[in-house]
Each structure stands twice: as C-alpha cells, then as structure tokens.
N, CA, C and O atoms as a MOPAC input file, in Angstrom:
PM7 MOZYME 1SCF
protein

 N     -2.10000 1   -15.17200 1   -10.13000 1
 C     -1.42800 1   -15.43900 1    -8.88300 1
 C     -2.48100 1   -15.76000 1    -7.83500 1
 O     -3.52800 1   -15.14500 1    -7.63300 1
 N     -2.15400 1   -16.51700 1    -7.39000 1
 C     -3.10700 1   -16.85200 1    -6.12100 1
 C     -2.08600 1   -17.10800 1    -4.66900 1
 O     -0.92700 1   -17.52400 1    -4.69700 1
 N     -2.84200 1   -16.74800 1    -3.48700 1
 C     -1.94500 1   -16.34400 1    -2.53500 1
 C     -3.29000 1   -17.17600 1    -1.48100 1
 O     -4.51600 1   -17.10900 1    -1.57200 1
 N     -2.60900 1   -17.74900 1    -0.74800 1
 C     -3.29900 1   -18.87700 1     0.32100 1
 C     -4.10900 1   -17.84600 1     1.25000 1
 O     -3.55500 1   -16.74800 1     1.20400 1
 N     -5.13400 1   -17.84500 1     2.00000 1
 C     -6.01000 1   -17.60000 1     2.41000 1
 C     -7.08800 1   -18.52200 1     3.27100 1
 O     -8.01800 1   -19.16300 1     2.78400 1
 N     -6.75200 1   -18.43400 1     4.58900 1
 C     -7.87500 1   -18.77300 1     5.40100 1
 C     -9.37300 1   -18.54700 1     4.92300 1
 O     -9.82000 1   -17.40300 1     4.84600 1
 N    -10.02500 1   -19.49600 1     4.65200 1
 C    -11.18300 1   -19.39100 1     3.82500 1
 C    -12.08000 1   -19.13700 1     4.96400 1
 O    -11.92100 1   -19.39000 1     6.15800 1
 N    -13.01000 1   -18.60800 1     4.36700 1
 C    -14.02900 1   -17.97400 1     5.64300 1
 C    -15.13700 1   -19.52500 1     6.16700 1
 O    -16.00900 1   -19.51100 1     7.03500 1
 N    -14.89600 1   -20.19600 1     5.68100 1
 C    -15.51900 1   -21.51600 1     6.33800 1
 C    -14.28600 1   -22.07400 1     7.19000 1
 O    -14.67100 1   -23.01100 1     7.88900 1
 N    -13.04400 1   -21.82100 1     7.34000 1
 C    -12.23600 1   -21.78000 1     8.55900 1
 C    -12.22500 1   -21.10300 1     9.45600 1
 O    -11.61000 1   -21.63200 1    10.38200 1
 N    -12.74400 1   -19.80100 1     9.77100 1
 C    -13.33900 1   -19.13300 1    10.00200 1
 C    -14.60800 1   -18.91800 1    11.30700 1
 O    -15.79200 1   -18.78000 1    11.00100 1
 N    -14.26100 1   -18.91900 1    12.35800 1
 C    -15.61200 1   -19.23600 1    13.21700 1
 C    -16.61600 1   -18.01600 1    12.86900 1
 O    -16.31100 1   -16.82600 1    12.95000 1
 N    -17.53200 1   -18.39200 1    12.57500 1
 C    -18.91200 1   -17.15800 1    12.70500 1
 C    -18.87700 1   -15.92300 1    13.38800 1
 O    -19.02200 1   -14.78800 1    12.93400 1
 N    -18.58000 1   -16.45400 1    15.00100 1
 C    -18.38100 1   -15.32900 1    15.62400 1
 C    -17.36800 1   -14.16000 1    15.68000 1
 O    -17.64700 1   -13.11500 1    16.26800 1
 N    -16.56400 1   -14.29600 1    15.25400 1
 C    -15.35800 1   -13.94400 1    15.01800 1
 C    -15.21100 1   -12.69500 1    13.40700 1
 O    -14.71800 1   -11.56800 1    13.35500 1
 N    -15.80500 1   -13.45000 1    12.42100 1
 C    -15.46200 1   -13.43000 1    11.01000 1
 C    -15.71300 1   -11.43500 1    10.53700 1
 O    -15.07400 1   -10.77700 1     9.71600 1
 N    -16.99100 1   -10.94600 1    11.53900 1
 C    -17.17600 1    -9.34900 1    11.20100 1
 C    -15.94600 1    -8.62900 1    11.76500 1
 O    -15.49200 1    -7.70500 1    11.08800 1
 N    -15.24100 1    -9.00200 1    13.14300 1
 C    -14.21200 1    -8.67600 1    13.47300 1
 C    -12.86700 1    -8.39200 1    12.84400 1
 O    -12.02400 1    -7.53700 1    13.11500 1
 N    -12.90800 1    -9.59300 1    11.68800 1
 C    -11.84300 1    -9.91000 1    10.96700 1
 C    -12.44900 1    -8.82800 1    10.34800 1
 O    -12.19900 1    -7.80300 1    10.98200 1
 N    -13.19200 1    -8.61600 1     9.30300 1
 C    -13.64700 1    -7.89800 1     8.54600 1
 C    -13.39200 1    -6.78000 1     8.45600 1
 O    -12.96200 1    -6.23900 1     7.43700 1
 N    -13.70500 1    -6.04000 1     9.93000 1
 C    -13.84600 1    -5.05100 1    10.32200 1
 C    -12.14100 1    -4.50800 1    10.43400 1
 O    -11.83100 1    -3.31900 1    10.35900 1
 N    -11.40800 1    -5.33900 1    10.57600 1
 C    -10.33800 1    -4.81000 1    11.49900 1
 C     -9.46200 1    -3.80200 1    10.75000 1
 O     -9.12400 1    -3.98500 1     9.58000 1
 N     -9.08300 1    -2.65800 1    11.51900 1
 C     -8.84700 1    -1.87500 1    10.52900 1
 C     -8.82900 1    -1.30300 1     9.63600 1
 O     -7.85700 1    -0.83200 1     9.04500 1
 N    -10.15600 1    -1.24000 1     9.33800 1
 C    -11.07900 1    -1.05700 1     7.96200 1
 C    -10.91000 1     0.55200 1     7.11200 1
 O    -10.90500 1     0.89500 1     5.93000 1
 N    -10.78100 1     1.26800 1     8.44900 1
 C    -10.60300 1     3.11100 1     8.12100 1
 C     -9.48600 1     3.22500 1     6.99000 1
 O     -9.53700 1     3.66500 1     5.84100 1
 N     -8.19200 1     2.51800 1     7.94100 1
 C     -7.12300 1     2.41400 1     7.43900 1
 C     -7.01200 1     2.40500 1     5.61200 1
 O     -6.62200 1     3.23000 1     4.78600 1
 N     -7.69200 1     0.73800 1     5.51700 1
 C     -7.85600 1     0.15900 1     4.10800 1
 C     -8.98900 1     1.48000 1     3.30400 1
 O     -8.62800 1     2.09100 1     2.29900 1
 N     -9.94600 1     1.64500 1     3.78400 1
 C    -10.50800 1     2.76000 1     3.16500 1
 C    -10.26900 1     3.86500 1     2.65100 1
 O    -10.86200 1     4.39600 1     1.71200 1
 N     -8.84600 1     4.48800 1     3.61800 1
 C     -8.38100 1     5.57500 1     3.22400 1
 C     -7.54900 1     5.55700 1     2.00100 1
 O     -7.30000 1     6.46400 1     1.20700 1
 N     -7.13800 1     4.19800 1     2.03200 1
 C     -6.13600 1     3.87700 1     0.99700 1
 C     -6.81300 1     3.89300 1    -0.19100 1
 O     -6.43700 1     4.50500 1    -1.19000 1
 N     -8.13200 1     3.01300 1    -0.07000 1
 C     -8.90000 1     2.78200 1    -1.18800 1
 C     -9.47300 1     3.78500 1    -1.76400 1
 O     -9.47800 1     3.88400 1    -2.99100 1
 N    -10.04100 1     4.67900 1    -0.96400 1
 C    -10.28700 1     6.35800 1    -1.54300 1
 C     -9.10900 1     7.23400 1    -2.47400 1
 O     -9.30200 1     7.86800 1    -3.51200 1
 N     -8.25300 1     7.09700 1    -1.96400 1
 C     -6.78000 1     7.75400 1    -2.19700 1
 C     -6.78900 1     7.06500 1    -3.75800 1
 O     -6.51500 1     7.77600 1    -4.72400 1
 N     -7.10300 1     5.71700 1    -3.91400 1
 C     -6.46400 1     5.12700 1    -5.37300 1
 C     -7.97200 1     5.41700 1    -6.45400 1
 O     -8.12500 1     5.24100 1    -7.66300 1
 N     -8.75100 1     5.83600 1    -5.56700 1
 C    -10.06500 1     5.98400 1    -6.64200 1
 C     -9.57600 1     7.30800 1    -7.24700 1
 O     -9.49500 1     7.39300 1    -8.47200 1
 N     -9.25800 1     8.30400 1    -6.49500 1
 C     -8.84000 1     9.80300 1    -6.54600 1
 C     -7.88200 1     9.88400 1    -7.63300 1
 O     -8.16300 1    10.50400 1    -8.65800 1
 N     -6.51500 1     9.16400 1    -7.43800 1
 C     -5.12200 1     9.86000 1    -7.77000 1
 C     -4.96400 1     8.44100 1    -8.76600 1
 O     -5.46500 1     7.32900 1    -8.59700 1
 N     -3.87500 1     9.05100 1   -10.09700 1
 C     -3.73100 1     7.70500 1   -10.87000 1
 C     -2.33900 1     7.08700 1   -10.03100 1
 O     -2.01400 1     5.91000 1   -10.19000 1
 N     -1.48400 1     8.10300 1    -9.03600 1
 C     -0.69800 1     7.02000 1    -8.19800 1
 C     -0.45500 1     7.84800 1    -6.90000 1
 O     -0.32200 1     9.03900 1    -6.61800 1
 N     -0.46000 1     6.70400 1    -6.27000 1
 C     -0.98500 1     6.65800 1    -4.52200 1
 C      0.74500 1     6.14000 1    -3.88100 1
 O      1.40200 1     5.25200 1    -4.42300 1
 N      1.15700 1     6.84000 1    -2.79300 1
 C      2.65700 1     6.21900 1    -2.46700 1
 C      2.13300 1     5.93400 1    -1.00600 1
 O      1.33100 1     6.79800 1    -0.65000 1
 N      2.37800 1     4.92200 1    -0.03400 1
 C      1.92000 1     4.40700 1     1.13200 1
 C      2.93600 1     3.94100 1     1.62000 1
 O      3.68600 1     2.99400 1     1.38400 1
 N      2.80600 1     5.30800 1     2.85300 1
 C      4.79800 1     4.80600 1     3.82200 1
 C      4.72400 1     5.26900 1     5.24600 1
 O      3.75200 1     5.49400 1     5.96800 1
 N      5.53800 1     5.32100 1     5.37600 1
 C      6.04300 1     5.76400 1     7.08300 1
 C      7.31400 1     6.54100 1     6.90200 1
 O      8.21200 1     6.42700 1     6.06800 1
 N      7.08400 1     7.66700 1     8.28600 1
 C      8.53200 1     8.65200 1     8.36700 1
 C      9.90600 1     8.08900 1     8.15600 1
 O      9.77700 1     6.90200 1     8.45400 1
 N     10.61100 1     8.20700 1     7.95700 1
 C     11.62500 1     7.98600 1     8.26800 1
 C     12.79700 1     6.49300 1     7.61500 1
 O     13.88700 1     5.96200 1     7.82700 1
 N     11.63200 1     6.41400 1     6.77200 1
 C     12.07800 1     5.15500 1     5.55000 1
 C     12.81500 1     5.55800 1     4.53900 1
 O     12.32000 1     6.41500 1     3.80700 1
 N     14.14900 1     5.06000 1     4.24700 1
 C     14.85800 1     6.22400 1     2.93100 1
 C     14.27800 1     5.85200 1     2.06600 1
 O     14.21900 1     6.57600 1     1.07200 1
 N     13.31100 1     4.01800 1     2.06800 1
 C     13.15600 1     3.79600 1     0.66100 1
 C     11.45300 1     4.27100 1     0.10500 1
 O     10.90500 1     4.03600 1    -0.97300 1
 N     10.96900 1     4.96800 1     1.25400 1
 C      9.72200 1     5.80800 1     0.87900 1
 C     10.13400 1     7.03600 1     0.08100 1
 O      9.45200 1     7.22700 1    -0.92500 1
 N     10.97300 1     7.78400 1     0.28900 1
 C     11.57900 1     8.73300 1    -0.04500 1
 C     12.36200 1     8.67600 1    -1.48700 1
 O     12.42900 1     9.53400 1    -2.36700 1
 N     13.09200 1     6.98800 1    -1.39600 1
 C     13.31200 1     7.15600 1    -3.06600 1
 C     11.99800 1     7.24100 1    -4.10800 1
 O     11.76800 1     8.18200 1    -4.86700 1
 N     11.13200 1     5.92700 1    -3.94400 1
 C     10.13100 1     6.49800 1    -4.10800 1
 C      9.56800 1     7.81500 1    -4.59300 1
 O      9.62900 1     8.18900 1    -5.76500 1
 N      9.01600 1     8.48500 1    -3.60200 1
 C      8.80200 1     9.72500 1    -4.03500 1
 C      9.59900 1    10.74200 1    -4.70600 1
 O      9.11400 1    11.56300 1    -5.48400 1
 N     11.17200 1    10.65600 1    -4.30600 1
 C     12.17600 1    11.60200 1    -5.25800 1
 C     11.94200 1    10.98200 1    -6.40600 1
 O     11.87600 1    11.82800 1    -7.29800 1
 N     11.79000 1     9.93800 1    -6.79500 1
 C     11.76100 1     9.02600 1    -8.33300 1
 C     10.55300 1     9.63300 1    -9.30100 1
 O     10.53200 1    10.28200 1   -10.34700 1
 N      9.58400 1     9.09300 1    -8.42200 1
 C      7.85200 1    10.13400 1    -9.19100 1
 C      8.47400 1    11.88700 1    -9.26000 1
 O      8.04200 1    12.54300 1   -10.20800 1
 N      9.19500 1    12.41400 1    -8.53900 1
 C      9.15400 1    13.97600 1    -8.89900 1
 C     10.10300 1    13.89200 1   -10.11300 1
 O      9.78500 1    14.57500 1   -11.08600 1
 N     11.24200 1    13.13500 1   -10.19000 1
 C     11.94600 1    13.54700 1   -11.09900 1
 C     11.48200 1    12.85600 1   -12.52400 1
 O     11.92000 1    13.29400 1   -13.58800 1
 N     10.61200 1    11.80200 1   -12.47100 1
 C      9.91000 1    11.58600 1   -13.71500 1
 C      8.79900 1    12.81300 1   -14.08400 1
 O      8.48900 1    13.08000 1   -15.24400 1
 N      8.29300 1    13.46200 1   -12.98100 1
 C      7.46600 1    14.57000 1   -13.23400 1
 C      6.31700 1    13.89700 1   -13.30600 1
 O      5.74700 1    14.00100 1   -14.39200 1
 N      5.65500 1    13.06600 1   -12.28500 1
 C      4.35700 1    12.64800 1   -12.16100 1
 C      3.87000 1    12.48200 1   -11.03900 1
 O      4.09800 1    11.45000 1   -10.40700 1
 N      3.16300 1    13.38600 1   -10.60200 1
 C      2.38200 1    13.95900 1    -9.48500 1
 C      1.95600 1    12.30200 1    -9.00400 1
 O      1.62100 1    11.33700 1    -9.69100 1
 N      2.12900 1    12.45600 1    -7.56700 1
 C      1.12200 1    11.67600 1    -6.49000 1
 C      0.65100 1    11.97300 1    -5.60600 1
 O      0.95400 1    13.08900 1    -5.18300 1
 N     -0.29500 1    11.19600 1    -4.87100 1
 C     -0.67400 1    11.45300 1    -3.53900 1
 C      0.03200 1    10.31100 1    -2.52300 1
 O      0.26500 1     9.12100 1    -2.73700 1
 N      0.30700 1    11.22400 1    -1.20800 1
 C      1.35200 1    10.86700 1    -0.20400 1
 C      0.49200 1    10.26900 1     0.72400 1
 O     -0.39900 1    11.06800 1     1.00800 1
 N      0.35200 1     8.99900 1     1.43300 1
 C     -0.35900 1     8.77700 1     3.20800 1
 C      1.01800 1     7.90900 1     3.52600 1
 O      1.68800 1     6.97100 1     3.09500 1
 N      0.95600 1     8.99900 1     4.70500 1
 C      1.98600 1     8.43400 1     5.65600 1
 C      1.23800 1     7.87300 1     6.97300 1
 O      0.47900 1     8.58600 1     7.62900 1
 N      1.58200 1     6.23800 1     7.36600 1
 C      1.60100 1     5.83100 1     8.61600 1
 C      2.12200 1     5.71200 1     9.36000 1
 O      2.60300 1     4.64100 1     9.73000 1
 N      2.28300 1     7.18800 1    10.08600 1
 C      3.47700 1     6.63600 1    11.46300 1
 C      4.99500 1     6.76500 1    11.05200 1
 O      5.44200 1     7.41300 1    10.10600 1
 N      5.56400 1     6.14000 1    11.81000 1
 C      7.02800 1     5.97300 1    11.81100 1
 C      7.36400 1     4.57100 1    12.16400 1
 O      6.54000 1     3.72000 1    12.49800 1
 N      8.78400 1     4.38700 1    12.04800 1
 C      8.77600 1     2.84300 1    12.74800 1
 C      8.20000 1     1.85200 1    13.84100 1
 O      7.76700 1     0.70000 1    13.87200 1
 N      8.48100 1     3.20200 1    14.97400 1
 C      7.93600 1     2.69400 1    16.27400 1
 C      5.85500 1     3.08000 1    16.28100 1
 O      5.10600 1     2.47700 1    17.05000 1
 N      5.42200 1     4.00100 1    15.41500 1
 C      3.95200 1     4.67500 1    15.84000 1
 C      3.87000 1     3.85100 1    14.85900 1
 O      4.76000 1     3.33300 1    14.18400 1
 N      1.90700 1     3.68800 1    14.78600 1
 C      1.14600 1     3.65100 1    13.88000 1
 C      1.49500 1     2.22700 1    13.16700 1
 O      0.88600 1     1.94200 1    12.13600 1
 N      2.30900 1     1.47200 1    13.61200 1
 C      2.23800 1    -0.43700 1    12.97900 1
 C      1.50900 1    -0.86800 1    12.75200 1
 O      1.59700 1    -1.52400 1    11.71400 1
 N      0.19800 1    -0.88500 1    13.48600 1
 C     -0.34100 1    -1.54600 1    13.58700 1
 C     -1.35800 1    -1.46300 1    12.31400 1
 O     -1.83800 1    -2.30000 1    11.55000 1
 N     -1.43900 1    -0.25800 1    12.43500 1
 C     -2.13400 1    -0.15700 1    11.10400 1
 C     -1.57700 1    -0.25200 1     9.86700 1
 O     -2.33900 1    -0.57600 1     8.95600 1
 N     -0.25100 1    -0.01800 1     9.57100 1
 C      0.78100 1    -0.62900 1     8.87600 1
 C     -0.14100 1    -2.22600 1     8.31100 1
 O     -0.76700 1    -2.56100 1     7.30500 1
 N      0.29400 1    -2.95200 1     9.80700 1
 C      0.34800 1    -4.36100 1     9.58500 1
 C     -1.33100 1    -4.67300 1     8.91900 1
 O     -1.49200 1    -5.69700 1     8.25400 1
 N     -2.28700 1    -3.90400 1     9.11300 1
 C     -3.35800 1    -3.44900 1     8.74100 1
 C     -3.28100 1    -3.42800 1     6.42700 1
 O     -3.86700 1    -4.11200 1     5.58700 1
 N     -2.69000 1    -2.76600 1     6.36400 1
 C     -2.15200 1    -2.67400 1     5.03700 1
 C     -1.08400 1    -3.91800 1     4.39600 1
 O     -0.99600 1    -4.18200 1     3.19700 1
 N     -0.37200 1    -4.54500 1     5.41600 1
 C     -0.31400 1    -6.04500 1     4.46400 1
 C     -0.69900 1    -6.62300 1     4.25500 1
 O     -0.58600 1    -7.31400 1     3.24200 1
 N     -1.75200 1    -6.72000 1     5.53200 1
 C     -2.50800 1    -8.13800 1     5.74000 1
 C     -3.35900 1    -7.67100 1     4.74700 1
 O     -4.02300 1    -8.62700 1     4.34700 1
 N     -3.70800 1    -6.45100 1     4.04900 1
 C     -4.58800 1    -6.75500 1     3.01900 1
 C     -4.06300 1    -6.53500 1     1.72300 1
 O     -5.05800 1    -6.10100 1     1.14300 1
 N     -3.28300 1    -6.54900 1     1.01400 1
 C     -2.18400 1    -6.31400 1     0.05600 1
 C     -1.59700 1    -7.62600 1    -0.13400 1
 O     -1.80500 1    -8.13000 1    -1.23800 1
 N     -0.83700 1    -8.36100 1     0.78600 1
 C      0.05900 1    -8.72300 1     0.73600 1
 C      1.41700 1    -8.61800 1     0.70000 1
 O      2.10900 1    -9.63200 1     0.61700 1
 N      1.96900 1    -7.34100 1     0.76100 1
 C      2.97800 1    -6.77800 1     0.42100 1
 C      4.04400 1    -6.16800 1     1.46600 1
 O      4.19600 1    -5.01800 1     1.87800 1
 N      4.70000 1    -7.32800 1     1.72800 1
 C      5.59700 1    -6.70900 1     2.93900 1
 C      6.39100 1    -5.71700 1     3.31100 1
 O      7.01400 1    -5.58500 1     4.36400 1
 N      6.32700 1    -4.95100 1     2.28200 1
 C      7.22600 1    -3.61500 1     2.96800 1
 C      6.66700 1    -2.58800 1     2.39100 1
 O      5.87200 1    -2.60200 1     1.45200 1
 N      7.20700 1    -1.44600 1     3.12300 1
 C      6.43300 1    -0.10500 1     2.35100 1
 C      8.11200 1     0.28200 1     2.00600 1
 O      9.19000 1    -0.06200 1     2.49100 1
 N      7.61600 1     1.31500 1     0.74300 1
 C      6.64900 1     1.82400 1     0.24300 1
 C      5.74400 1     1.14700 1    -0.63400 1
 O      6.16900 1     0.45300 1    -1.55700 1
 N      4.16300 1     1.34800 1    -0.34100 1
 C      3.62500 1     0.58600 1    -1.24700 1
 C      3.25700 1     1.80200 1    -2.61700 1
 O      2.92100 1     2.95200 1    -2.33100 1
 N      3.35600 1     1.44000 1    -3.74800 1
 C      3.18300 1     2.05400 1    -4.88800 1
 C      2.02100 1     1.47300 1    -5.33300 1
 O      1.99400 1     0.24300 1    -5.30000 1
 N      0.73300 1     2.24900 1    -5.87900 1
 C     -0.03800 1     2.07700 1    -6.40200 1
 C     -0.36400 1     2.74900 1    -7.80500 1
 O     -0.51900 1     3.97000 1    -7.84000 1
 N     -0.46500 1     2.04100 1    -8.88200 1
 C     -0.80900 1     3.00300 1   -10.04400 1
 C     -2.17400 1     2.59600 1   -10.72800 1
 O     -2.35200 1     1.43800 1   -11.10500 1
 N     -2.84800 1     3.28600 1   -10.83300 1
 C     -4.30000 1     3.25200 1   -11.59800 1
 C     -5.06200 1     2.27800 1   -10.43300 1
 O     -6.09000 1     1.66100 1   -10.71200 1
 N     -4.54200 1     2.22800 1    -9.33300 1
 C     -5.29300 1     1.17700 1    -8.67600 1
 C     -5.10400 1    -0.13500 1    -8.14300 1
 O     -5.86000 1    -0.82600 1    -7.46000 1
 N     -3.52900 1    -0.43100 1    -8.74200 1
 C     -2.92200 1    -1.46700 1    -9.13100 1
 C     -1.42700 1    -1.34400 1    -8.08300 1
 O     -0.75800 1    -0.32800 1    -7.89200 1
 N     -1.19700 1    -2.72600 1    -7.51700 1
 C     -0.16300 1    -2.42100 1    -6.59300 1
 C      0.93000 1    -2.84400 1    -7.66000 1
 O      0.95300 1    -3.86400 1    -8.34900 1
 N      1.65200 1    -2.00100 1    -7.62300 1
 C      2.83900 1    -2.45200 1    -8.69700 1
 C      4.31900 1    -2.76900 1    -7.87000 1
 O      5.24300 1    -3.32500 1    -8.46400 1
 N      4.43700 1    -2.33500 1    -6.38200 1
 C      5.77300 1    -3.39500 1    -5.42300 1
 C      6.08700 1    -1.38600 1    -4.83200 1
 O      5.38700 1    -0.37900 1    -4.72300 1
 N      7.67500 1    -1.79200 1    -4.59100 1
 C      8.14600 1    -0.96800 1    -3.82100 1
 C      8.53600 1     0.14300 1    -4.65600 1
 O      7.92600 1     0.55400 1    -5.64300 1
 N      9.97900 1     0.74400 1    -3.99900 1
 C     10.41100 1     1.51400 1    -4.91100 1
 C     11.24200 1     1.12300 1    -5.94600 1
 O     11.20000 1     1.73100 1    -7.01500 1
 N     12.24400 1    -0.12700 1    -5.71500 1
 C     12.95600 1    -0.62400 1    -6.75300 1
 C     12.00900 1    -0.98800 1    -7.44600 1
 O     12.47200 1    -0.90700 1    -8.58400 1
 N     10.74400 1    -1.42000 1    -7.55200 1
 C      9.83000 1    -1.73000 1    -8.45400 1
 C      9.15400 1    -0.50400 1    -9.77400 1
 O      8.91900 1    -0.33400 1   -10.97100 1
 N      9.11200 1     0.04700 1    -8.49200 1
 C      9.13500 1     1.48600 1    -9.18900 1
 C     10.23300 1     1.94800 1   -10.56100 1
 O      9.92900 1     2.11400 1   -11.74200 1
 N     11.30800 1     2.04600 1   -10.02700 1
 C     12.19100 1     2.63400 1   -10.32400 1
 C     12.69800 1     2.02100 1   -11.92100 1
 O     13.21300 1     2.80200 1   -12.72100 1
 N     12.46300 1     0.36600 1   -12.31500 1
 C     12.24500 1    -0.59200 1   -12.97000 1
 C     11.14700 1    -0.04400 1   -13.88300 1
 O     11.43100 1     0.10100 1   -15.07200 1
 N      9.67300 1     0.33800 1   -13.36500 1
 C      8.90200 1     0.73400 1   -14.28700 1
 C      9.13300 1     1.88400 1   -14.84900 1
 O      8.61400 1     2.03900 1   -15.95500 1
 N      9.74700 1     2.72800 1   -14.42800 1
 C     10.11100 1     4.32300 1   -14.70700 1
 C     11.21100 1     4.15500 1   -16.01700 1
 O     11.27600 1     4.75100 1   -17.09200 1
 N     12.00300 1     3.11400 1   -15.44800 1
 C     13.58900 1     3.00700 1   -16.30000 1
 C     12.92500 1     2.43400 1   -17.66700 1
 O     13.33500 1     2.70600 1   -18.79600 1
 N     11.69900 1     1.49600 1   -17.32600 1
 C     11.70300 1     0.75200 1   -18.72200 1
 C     10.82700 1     1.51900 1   -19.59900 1
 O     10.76300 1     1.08300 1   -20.74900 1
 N     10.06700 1     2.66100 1   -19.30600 1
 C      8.65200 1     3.38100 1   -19.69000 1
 C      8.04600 1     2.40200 1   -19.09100 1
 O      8.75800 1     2.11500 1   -18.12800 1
 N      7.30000 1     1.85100 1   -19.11000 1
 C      6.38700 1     1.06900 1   -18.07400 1
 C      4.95000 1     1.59400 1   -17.69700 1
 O      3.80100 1     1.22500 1   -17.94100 1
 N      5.69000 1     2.89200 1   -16.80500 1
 C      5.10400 1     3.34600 1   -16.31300 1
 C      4.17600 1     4.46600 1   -16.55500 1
 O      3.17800 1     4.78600 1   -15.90900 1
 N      4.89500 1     5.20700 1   -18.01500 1
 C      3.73500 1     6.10700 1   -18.54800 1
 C      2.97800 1     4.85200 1   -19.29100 1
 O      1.75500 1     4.70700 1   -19.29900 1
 N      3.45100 1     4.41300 1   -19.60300 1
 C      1.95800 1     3.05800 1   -20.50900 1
 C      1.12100 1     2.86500 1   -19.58300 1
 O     -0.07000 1     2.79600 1   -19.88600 1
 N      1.56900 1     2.71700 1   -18.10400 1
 C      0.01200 1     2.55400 1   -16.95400 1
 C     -0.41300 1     3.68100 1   -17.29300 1
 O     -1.45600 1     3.70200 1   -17.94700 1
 N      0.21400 1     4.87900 1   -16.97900 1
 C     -0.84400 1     5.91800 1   -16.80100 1
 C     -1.48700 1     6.42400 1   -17.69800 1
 O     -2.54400 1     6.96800 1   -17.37600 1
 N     -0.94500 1     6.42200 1   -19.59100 1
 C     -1.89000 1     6.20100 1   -20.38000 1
 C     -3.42800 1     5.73800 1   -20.47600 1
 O     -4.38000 1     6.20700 1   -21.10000 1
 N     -3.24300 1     4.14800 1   -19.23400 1
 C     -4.19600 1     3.19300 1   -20.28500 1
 C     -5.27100 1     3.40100 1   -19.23900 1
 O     -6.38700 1     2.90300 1   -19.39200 1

C-alpha cells in the first residue's frame, strides 16, 4: 500500500524539523507502548467504540495496554498528531505486535476469525 505524501523536497528547509518535530512526545509514547505490550489500544474518553474495543480484548482474555487522549473536546490536537502519522482516521487505534490492524470492528473481525491469536503467536 502506498499512501501519497508530501515529499520532503516539497518541503521548504526551513520549515521541515518543525514538521518533524511536531508532536513527537505524543508519537513516542505510542511507539514505546507498542515496543512494550504485544497490543496497544489508542482512544479518547468517552468513545463507545474505544470501549468495544477494549470489552472485546477482555472477553477474548488478552491483556493490553490502554493511552487515552483526551476526550472529544481536550487533547485533539494531539489526536490529530496520531493520524497524521498512522493514517488512520478514527480511534480506536488497535495495534498488535506493532502493527496497526484498524478499529474496533477490525478488531472484532480478527478475534471472530482467530486472526488474532495467529498475530500474537508469530
């Protein structure tokens, strides 16, 4: 899959560490979180579909780790921080072994089909 991208020779010089930089903690924390845990759930308060999500992993009986950003109205920005580097427009984002595998219906798809213990096997 390839996904379009402002190439860094579009890019003014001055500008480009900024980009880099932006929101970087954010992406880090995430990236720590998926080195750590074989699955990582990435949401905000008050989302039912973060919550299926996570009811889904308990009742398969496979532990994760939780970062919550905010709520609808707090913490967007850094949200928007996490698409722009993903790609992935909505939370919850599901990560397994490292690997963004979609939301919770995505989830819920890998769980239903086994799927999902074969990630965490391999």
């Amino acid at each position: 899959m390839t996904r379009p991208l402002l190439a860094d020779s579009a890019i003014h010089p001055a500008i480009r560490q900024r980009i880099a930089e932006h929101h970087l903690p954010v992406i880090q924390r995430v990236q720590t979180a998926m080195a750590q845990h074989a699955v990582v759930v990435v949401g905000l308060s008050g989302n039912p579909f973060v919550g299926k999500a996570r009811k889904a992993l308990a009742a398969a009986g496979v532990a994760h780790e939780y970062i919550e950003f905010g709520s609808y109205f707090s913490q967007w920005r850094l949200r928007n921080a996490l698409k722009m580097w993903t790609g992935w427009p909505t939370f919850p984002m599901v990560f397994v072994r490292g690997t963004l595998v979609g939301g919770a219906d995505d989830l819920r798809r890998l769980i239903d089909s086994g799927e999902l213990n074969t990630l965490l096997k391999a």
